[in-house]
Amino acid sequence: MAEQITDLQGKKILLAVTGSIAAYKAAHLVRLFVKQGAEVQVLMTEAAKAFITPLTLATLSNKPVMSEYANLKNGVWNSHVELGLWADVMLVAPATAKTMSQMANGYADNLIGATYLSARCPVLVAPAMDLDMYQHPSTLNNIKTLKSYGNLFIEAEHGELASGLYGQGRMAEPEHIVDEICRFFAQDKPLKGKHCLVTAGPTYEAIDPVRFIGNHSSGKMGYAITEELLAQGAQVTLVTGPTALSLTHPNLKVVPVTSAQQMFEAADQCFPSTDITVLSAAVADYRPAMVAPEKIKKQGETMTIECEKTTDIAAKLGQQKTSKQFIVGFALETENENANAQSKLERKNFDMIVLNSLKDKGAGFGGDTNKVTFIHKSGQTAAHALKPKTEVAQDIVKQIISYNA
């Protein structure tokens, strides 16, 4: 289903431009906002003026650009409090590493920082910097902090950078930013009011207090799906096994678990009230029948661990499923992929299954890409090329929307 994009007629946008070479794109961005019917007030740091003049942005926005708390020449006070109350949205574009650090740590030593702290409106951030700066742990930590505050990010794009290097760090193109703002203001997000359950990551089945049986799942696919469901207006409960990932959002409840039994209990409790369930976790099929109370000492040339089946979460939820609920399952196969996935879909009462094969280079555990085939209850199939997991998540959620919107 095509995503509905609204225009920006009458919306008040506070555009904060900071000192990056990408500041030159602000002129095109302001022009696009104005053409969409928005009222734009531009704020600039002193550093940004080295890349684009305030006169250019003032002419395009039909408003004087603000850079200081007060204009001493005409005695006008630029109130950061009033600016924060005026806006429907504040957009920081481009957002430099320095600016994001200041925002994350509450610095208010310029008009943009003070206005950010005063803003009662949603804040969107469009980073721009060289790829090594973008991937530096301090930058990533600041982004994580800003997201935890509820700020939304328009991720930097891949391409040639001002340094001559190629990679992620380019500020999103103005057209893409405007599309994101339009989506943000969309009145009816397709999954608004829907309650979703997502399982993600691996499970760890204890052998003794030190060792466990596990797998290589990183949780990236499940987390990407969760983010996309949230972006489309859903309320999501994420039941996650042990991963290095984290996610915060006002409409998200995260339930961390370790074992398959814990994952089953959390999912089973949540399932009756959900409309949509996505079972992307890599759940252990077996667990040790006995867990040693102390660390098992090395002895002998071999060791045998007797295992027993874990609860089949997918089958249990499939048995409970009503006609008003929609379940998406996953199948990671190494042989007879389509036949095995089709069988799993039928046995576990899924509405759709996402098949991927470990034989496909770039697919499966750990990486940032995946190659999947969608198999529907109706028998319809759709194979997709290798894509970043974020794009695969978008494709999965589009399929969900087509059945549930």
Short mmCIF file of C-alpha atoms in Angstrom, two decimals:
data_model
loop_
_atom_site.label_atom_id
_atom_site.label_comp_id
_atom_site.label_asym_id
_atom_site.label_seq_id
_atom_site.Cartn_x
_atom_site.Cartn_y
_atom_site.Cartn_z
CA MET A 1 0.00 0.00 0.00
CA ALA A 2 1.39 3.40 -0.94
CA GLU A 3 2.29 5.59 1.99
CA GLN A 4 0.18 8.71 2.23
CA ILE A 5 2.23 11.91 2.38
CA THR A 6 0.57 15.16 3.42
CA ASP A 7 1.67 18.69 2.57
CA LEU A 8 2.94 21.17 5.13
CA GLN A 9 0.35 23.90 4.73
CA GLY A 10 0.37 26.14 7.80
CA LYS A 11 3.04 24.16 9.67
CA LYS A 12 5.62 26.15 11.62
CA ILE A 13 9.12 24.80 11.13
CA LEU A 14 12.11 25.95 13.15
CA LEU A 15 15.18 25.16 11.03
CA ALA A 16 18.50 25.17 12.92
CA VAL A 17 21.49 25.35 10.56
CA THR A 18 24.92 24.51 12.00
CA GLY A 19 28.50 24.71 10.76
CA SER A 20 28.86 21.97 8.17
CA ILE A 21 29.60 22.19 4.44
CA ALA A 22 26.14 20.66 4.05
CA ALA A 23 24.72 24.01 5.21
CA TYR A 24 24.61 25.01 1.55
CA LYS A 25 21.66 22.61 1.18
CA ALA A 26 19.65 24.72 3.64
CA ALA A 27 18.69 27.12 0.85
CA HIS A 28 17.02 24.37 -1.17
CA LEU A 29 15.48 22.94 1.99
CA VAL A 30 13.89 26.26 2.98
CA ARG A 31 12.58 26.74 -0.56
CA LEU A 32 10.94 23.29 -0.55
CA PHE A 33 9.32 23.89 2.85
CA VAL A 34 7.91 27.23 1.70
CA LYS A 35 6.58 25.67 -1.53
CA GLN A 36 4.80 23.09 0.65
CA GLY A 37 3.06 25.92 2.50
CA ALA A 38 5.15 25.90 5.67
CA GLU A 39 6.26 28.93 7.67
CA VAL A 40 10.01 28.68 8.27
CA GLN A 41 12.11 30.42 10.89
CA VAL A 42 15.84 29.88 10.40
CA LEU A 43 18.34 29.83 13.26
CA MET A 44 22.07 29.75 12.48
CA THR A 45 25.26 29.23 14.42
CA GLU A 46 28.14 31.61 13.71
CA ALA A 47 30.04 28.73 12.11
CA ALA A 48 27.19 28.11 9.65
CA LYS A 49 27.59 31.63 8.23
CA ALA A 50 30.93 30.59 6.72
CA PHE A 51 29.07 28.22 4.39
CA ILE A 52 25.88 30.15 3.51
CA THR A 53 24.84 33.73 4.16
CA PRO A 54 21.96 34.67 6.46
CA LEU A 55 20.72 36.97 3.68
CA THR A 56 20.13 34.01 1.38
CA LEU A 57 18.07 32.13 3.96
CA ALA A 58 16.21 35.25 5.08
CA THR A 59 15.23 35.98 1.48
CA LEU A 60 13.95 32.44 0.89
CA SER A 61 12.11 32.17 4.22
CA ASN A 62 10.76 35.74 4.23
CA LYS A 63 11.91 36.04 7.84
CA PRO A 64 15.07 37.52 9.39
CA VAL A 65 17.55 34.83 10.34
CA MET A 66 18.28 34.61 14.06
CA SER A 67 21.75 33.84 15.43
CA GLU A 68 21.99 35.70 18.74
CA TYR A 69 19.87 36.13 21.83
CA ALA A 70 19.52 39.84 21.08
CA ASN A 71 20.10 42.18 18.16
CA LEU A 72 21.83 45.11 19.87
CA LYS A 73 21.49 47.35 16.82
CA ASN A 74 17.70 47.44 16.89
CA GLY A 75 17.14 46.35 20.49
CA VAL A 76 15.22 43.17 19.53
CA TRP A 77 15.32 40.22 21.93
CA ASN A 78 15.19 36.79 20.27
CA SER A 79 13.46 34.74 22.94
CA HIS A 80 14.46 31.08 22.83
CA VAL A 81 11.41 30.29 24.97
CA GLU A 82 9.00 31.87 22.51
CA LEU A 83 10.72 30.14 19.59
CA GLY A 84 10.40 26.78 21.32
CA LEU A 85 6.69 27.39 21.92
CA TRP A 86 6.05 28.74 18.39
CA ALA A 87 7.24 25.77 16.37
CA ASP A 88 5.30 22.68 15.31
CA VAL A 89 8.63 20.97 14.74
CA MET A 90 12.29 21.83 15.20
CA LEU A 91 14.67 20.49 12.57
CA VAL A 92 18.44 20.58 13.08
CA ALA A 93 19.90 20.28 9.57
CA PRO A 94 22.75 19.93 9.11
CA ALA A 95 23.56 18.69 12.62
CA THR A 96 27.30 18.57 13.26
CA ALA A 97 29.02 16.28 15.76
CA LYS A 98 29.62 19.32 17.98
CA THR A 99 25.98 20.40 17.92
CA MET A 100 24.73 16.90 18.70
CA SER A 101 27.19 16.68 21.59
CA GLN A 102 25.91 19.99 22.96
CA MET A 103 22.29 18.90 22.59
CA ALA A 104 22.96 15.54 24.25
CA ASN A 105 24.68 17.21 27.21
CA GLY A 106 22.36 20.19 27.68
CA TYR A 107 24.68 22.99 26.58
CA ALA A 108 22.89 26.28 25.95
CA ASP A 109 25.74 28.58 24.98
CA ASN A 110 24.08 29.69 21.75
CA LEU A 111 20.56 30.42 20.53
CA ILE A 112 20.10 26.98 18.94
CA GLY A 113 21.11 25.13 22.12
CA ALA A 114 18.85 27.24 24.31
CA THR A 115 15.93 26.91 21.90
CA TYR A 116 16.38 23.14 21.76
CA LEU A 117 16.16 22.91 25.54
CA SER A 118 13.03 25.09 25.49
CA ALA A 119 11.27 23.34 22.63
CA ARG A 120 8.01 21.61 23.46
CA CYS A 121 7.61 20.44 19.88
CA PRO A 122 9.11 17.29 18.35
CA VAL A 123 12.76 17.64 17.32
CA LEU A 124 14.22 15.99 14.22
CA VAL A 125 17.95 15.76 13.60
CA ALA A 126 19.70 15.35 10.22
CA PRO A 127 23.40 14.64 10.86
CA ALA A 128 26.20 15.61 8.47
CA MET A 129 29.90 14.84 8.93
CA ASP A 130 32.74 12.69 7.64
CA LEU A 131 32.19 8.92 7.88
CA ASP A 132 34.80 8.35 10.63
CA MET A 133 33.29 11.12 12.75
CA TYR A 134 29.84 9.63 12.17
CA GLN A 135 30.95 6.18 13.34
CA HIS A 136 33.04 7.39 16.28
CA PRO A 137 31.82 5.92 19.60
CA SER A 138 31.29 9.38 21.08
CA THR A 139 29.04 10.40 18.17
CA LEU A 140 27.13 7.13 18.28
CA ASN A 141 26.66 7.54 22.03
CA ASN A 142 25.36 11.09 21.58
CA ILE A 143 22.92 9.88 18.92
CA LYS A 144 21.75 7.11 21.27
CA THR A 145 21.29 9.68 24.05
CA LEU A 146 19.33 12.05 21.82
CA LYS A 147 17.09 9.21 20.66
CA SER A 148 16.47 8.27 24.29
CA TYR A 149 15.19 11.83 24.82
CA GLY A 150 12.58 11.19 22.13
CA ASN A 151 14.33 13.04 19.32
CA LEU A 152 13.89 11.57 15.84
CA PHE A 153 16.72 11.10 13.34
CA ILE A 154 16.84 11.48 9.58
CA GLU A 155 19.87 9.30 9.01
CA ALA A 156 22.84 10.50 6.99
CA GLU A 157 23.09 9.02 3.52
CA HIS A 158 25.89 7.22 1.68
CA GLY A 159 27.90 8.99 -1.00
CA GLU A 160 31.00 11.01 -1.73
CA LEU A 161 31.92 13.26 1.20
CA ALA A 162 33.63 16.63 1.29
CA SER A 163 36.83 14.88 2.43
CA GLY A 164 36.91 12.88 -0.78
CA LEU A 165 36.07 9.66 1.07
CA TYR A 166 32.99 7.60 0.24
CA GLY A 167 30.57 6.34 2.86
CA GLN A 168 27.79 7.34 5.25
CA GLY A 169 27.84 10.92 6.44
CA ARG A 170 26.14 13.05 3.79
CA MET A 171 23.19 15.00 5.12
CA ALA A 172 20.00 13.55 3.65
CA GLU A 173 18.99 15.33 0.45
CA PRO A 174 16.48 18.17 0.99
CA GLU A 175 13.76 16.28 -0.90
CA HIS A 176 14.22 13.28 1.40
CA ILE A 177 14.10 15.48 4.50
CA VAL A 178 10.88 17.14 3.33
CA ASP A 179 9.37 13.70 2.69
CA GLU A 180 10.29 12.65 6.24
CA ILE A 181 8.73 15.79 7.70
CA CYS A 182 5.59 15.21 5.65
CA ARG A 183 5.38 11.64 6.88
CA PHE A 184 5.83 12.87 10.44
CA PHE A 185 2.85 15.19 10.09
CA ALA A 186 0.68 12.58 8.38
CA GLN A 187 -2.63 12.48 10.23
CA ASP A 188 -3.31 8.77 9.80
CA LYS A 189 -0.27 6.55 10.05
CA PRO A 190 -1.27 3.16 8.66
CA LEU A 191 -0.64 1.21 11.88
CA LYS A 192 -1.91 3.82 14.31
CA GLY A 193 -3.87 2.07 17.05
CA LYS A 194 -2.39 -1.35 16.25
CA HIS A 195 -0.68 -3.34 19.00
CA CYS A 196 2.33 -5.35 17.82
CA LEU A 197 4.50 -8.03 19.40
CA VAL A 198 8.02 -8.59 18.09
CA THR A 199 10.45 -11.25 19.26
CA ALA A 200 14.11 -10.66 18.47
CA GLY A 201 17.63 -11.91 19.09
CA PRO A 202 18.88 -15.29 20.34
CA THR A 203 18.05 -17.31 23.41
CA TYR A 204 20.69 -18.70 25.78
CA GLU A 205 20.01 -22.10 27.36
CA ALA A 206 22.11 -22.66 30.49
CA ILE A 207 24.39 -25.68 30.83
CA ASP A 208 25.84 -24.53 34.14
CA PRO A 209 26.31 -21.11 35.78
CA VAL A 210 29.04 -20.26 33.22
CA ARG A 211 28.16 -21.93 29.92
CA PHE A 212 25.14 -21.95 27.66
CA ILE A 213 23.82 -23.18 24.32
CA GLY A 214 23.14 -20.23 22.00
CA ASN A 215 23.33 -19.04 18.41
CA HIS A 216 24.78 -16.20 16.34
CA SER A 217 21.66 -14.04 16.07
CA SER A 218 22.43 -10.33 16.59
CA GLY A 219 18.80 -9.19 16.83
CA LYS A 220 19.35 -6.60 14.07
CA MET A 221 16.45 -7.81 11.94
CA GLY A 222 13.94 -7.79 14.79
CA TYR A 223 15.06 -4.38 16.00
CA ALA A 224 14.83 -2.94 12.48
CA ILE A 225 11.29 -4.31 12.15
CA THR A 226 10.40 -2.81 15.52
CA GLU A 227 11.68 0.61 14.45
CA GLU A 228 9.68 0.49 11.22
CA LEU A 229 6.48 -0.60 13.01
CA LEU A 230 6.91 2.34 15.40
CA ALA A 231 7.51 4.69 12.48
CA GLN A 232 4.19 3.57 11.00
CA GLY A 233 2.30 4.44 14.18
CA ALA A 234 2.10 1.10 15.98
CA GLN A 235 2.50 0.40 19.67
CA VAL A 236 5.10 -2.34 20.04
CA THR A 237 6.15 -4.81 22.72
CA LEU A 238 9.65 -6.05 21.93
CA VAL A 239 10.57 -9.33 23.64
CA THR A 240 14.30 -9.55 23.11
CA GLY A 241 16.96 -12.09 23.87
CA PRO A 242 20.49 -11.00 24.80
CA THR A 243 21.83 -8.48 22.25
CA ALA A 244 24.12 -5.46 22.12
CA LEU A 245 21.27 -3.37 20.70
CA SER A 246 18.98 -0.90 22.43
CA LEU A 247 15.90 1.01 21.37
CA THR A 248 13.72 3.64 23.02
CA HIS A 249 10.46 5.18 21.88
CA PRO A 250 7.34 6.47 23.65
CA ASN A 251 5.24 3.70 22.03
CA LEU A 252 7.70 0.90 22.80
CA LYS A 253 7.82 -1.55 25.70
CA VAL A 254 10.99 -3.66 25.85
CA VAL A 255 10.93 -6.98 27.71
CA PRO A 256 14.45 -8.46 28.01
CA VAL A 257 14.68 -12.25 28.38
CA THR A 258 17.41 -14.87 28.27
CA SER A 259 15.97 -18.35 27.73
CA ALA A 260 13.37 -19.78 25.36
CA GLN A 261 11.02 -20.42 28.28
CA GLN A 262 11.28 -16.80 29.41
CA MET A 263 10.63 -15.64 25.85
CA PHE A 264 7.58 -17.90 25.60
CA GLU A 265 6.14 -16.67 28.89
CA ALA A 266 6.59 -13.00 27.92
CA ALA A 267 5.17 -13.49 24.43
CA ASP A 268 2.28 -15.63 25.66
CA GLN A 269 1.29 -12.97 28.18
CA CYS A 270 1.31 -10.22 25.55
CA PHE A 271 -0.15 -12.13 22.60
CA PRO A 272 -3.90 -12.07 23.38
CA SER A 273 -4.00 -8.26 23.18
CA THR A 274 -1.95 -7.93 19.98
CA ASP A 275 -3.11 -7.35 16.43
CA ILE A 276 0.19 -8.16 14.73
CA THR A 277 2.98 -10.50 15.81
CA VAL A 278 6.41 -10.79 14.17
CA LEU A 279 8.43 -13.78 15.39
CA SER A 280 11.96 -12.91 14.26
CA ALA A 281 13.86 -14.32 17.26
CA ALA A 282 16.23 -17.25 16.81
CA VAL A 283 14.85 -19.47 19.57
CA ALA A 284 16.70 -22.59 20.72
CA ASP A 285 14.89 -25.80 19.80
CA TYR A 286 16.52 -27.73 22.66
CA ARG A 287 17.88 -26.98 26.13
CA PRO A 288 19.91 -29.07 28.58
CA ALA A 289 17.60 -31.40 30.50
CA MET A 290 19.58 -30.72 33.67
CA VAL A 291 21.40 -27.50 34.53
CA ALA A 292 24.46 -28.12 36.68
CA PRO A 293 24.37 -26.02 39.87
CA GLU A 294 28.18 -25.53 39.73
CA LYS A 295 30.63 -25.05 36.90
CA ILE A 296 31.28 -28.39 35.20
CA LYS A 297 34.94 -29.33 35.46
CA LYS A 298 36.85 -30.62 32.45
CA GLN A 299 37.24 -34.40 32.64
CA GLY A 300 37.48 -37.17 30.09
CA GLU A 301 37.84 -36.92 26.31
CA THR A 302 34.15 -36.44 25.56
CA MET A 303 31.11 -34.88 27.17
CA THR A 304 27.48 -35.68 26.55
CA ILE A 305 24.67 -33.26 27.34
CA GLU A 306 21.17 -34.67 27.34
CA CYS A 307 18.73 -32.12 25.92
CA GLU A 308 14.99 -31.72 25.86
CA LYS A 309 12.73 -29.75 23.58
CA THR A 310 11.93 -26.16 24.40
CA THR A 311 8.40 -24.79 24.11
CA ASP A 312 7.58 -24.11 20.46
CA ILE A 313 6.63 -20.44 20.80
CA ALA A 314 5.44 -20.06 17.21
CA ALA A 315 3.23 -23.16 17.35
CA LYS A 316 1.72 -22.20 20.72
CA LEU A 317 0.84 -18.68 19.54
CA GLY A 318 -0.42 -20.02 16.22
CA GLN A 319 -2.84 -22.31 18.08
CA GLN A 320 -4.25 -19.30 19.96
CA LYS A 321 -4.48 -17.01 16.93
CA THR A 322 -7.87 -15.55 16.10
CA SER A 323 -9.12 -14.39 12.73
CA LYS A 324 -8.37 -10.80 13.76
CA GLN A 325 -4.70 -11.48 14.46
CA PHE A 326 -1.83 -11.56 11.96
CA ILE A 327 1.39 -13.54 12.50
CA VAL A 328 4.63 -13.25 10.57
CA GLY A 329 7.17 -16.01 11.08
CA PHE A 330 10.76 -16.49 9.93
CA ALA A 331 12.49 -19.49 8.38
CA LEU A 332 16.26 -19.72 8.15
CA GLU A 333 17.00 -22.72 5.94
CA THR A 334 20.01 -24.46 4.41
CA GLU A 335 18.23 -26.93 2.09
CA ASN A 336 14.82 -27.39 0.44
CA GLU A 337 14.23 -23.79 1.47
CA ASN A 338 10.84 -23.07 -0.10
CA ALA A 339 9.30 -26.43 0.78
CA ASN A 340 10.47 -26.24 4.38
CA ALA A 341 9.25 -22.66 4.77
CA GLN A 342 5.85 -23.48 3.26
CA SER A 343 5.50 -26.43 5.62
CA LYS A 344 6.40 -24.28 8.62
CA LEU A 345 3.87 -21.62 7.60
CA GLU A 346 1.08 -24.20 7.48
CA ARG A 347 2.06 -26.13 10.62
CA LYS A 348 2.32 -23.03 12.78
CA ASN A 349 -0.68 -21.17 11.38
CA PHE A 350 1.28 -18.14 10.13
CA ASP A 351 -0.21 -15.62 7.76
CA MET A 352 3.17 -14.90 6.17
CA ILE A 353 6.67 -16.31 6.49
CA VAL A 354 9.96 -14.61 5.71
CA LEU A 355 12.42 -17.08 4.24
CA ASN A 356 16.15 -16.58 4.09
CA SER A 357 18.89 -19.05 3.26
CA LEU A 358 22.36 -19.35 4.72
CA LYS A 359 23.46 -20.25 1.19
CA ASP A 360 22.84 -16.65 0.08
CA LYS A 361 25.93 -14.51 0.55
CA GLY A 362 25.20 -11.55 2.82
CA ALA A 363 22.07 -13.12 4.35
CA GLY A 364 21.49 -14.64 7.78
CA PHE A 365 22.94 -13.87 11.20
CA GLY A 366 25.14 -11.03 12.31
CA GLY A 367 25.43 -8.87 9.20
CA ASP A 368 23.67 -5.68 8.17
CA THR A 369 22.08 -7.16 5.04
CA ASN A 370 19.55 -9.87 4.25
CA LYS A 371 18.03 -11.54 1.22
CA VAL A 372 14.49 -12.77 1.77
CA THR A 373 11.50 -14.31 0.09
CA PHE A 374 7.96 -13.63 1.34
CA ILE A 375 5.57 -16.59 1.31
CA HIS A 376 1.92 -15.80 2.06
CA LYS A 377 -0.85 -18.00 3.36
CA SER A 378 -2.53 -17.61 -0.02
CA GLY A 379 0.48 -19.27 -1.67
CA GLN A 380 1.75 -16.05 -3.21
CA THR A 381 5.52 -15.61 -3.07
CA ALA A 382 7.80 -12.63 -3.65
CA ALA A 383 11.60 -12.88 -3.75
CA HIS A 384 13.66 -9.78 -2.96
CA ALA A 385 17.26 -8.91 -3.76
CA LEU A 386 19.97 -8.51 -1.12
CA LYS A 387 19.26 -5.32 0.86
CA PRO A 388 20.22 -3.62 4.12
CA LYS A 389 18.16 -5.03 6.98
CA THR A 390 16.54 -1.62 7.49
CA GLU A 391 15.14 -1.83 3.95
CA VAL A 392 14.10 -5.46 4.43
CA ALA A 393 12.24 -4.32 7.55
CA GLN A 394 10.44 -1.68 5.48
CA ASP A 395 9.43 -4.33 2.94
CA ILE A 396 8.13 -6.61 5.70
CA VAL A 397 6.09 -3.83 7.30
CA LYS A 398 4.68 -2.81 3.89
CA GLN A 399 3.43 -6.39 3.52
CA ILE A 400 1.90 -6.24 7.00
CA ILE A 401 0.23 -2.92 6.23
CA SER A 402 -1.30 -4.26 3.02
CA TYR A 403 -3.17 -6.85 5.12
CA ASN A 404 -3.89 -4.81 8.25
CA ALA A 405 -4.41 -1.16 7.30
#
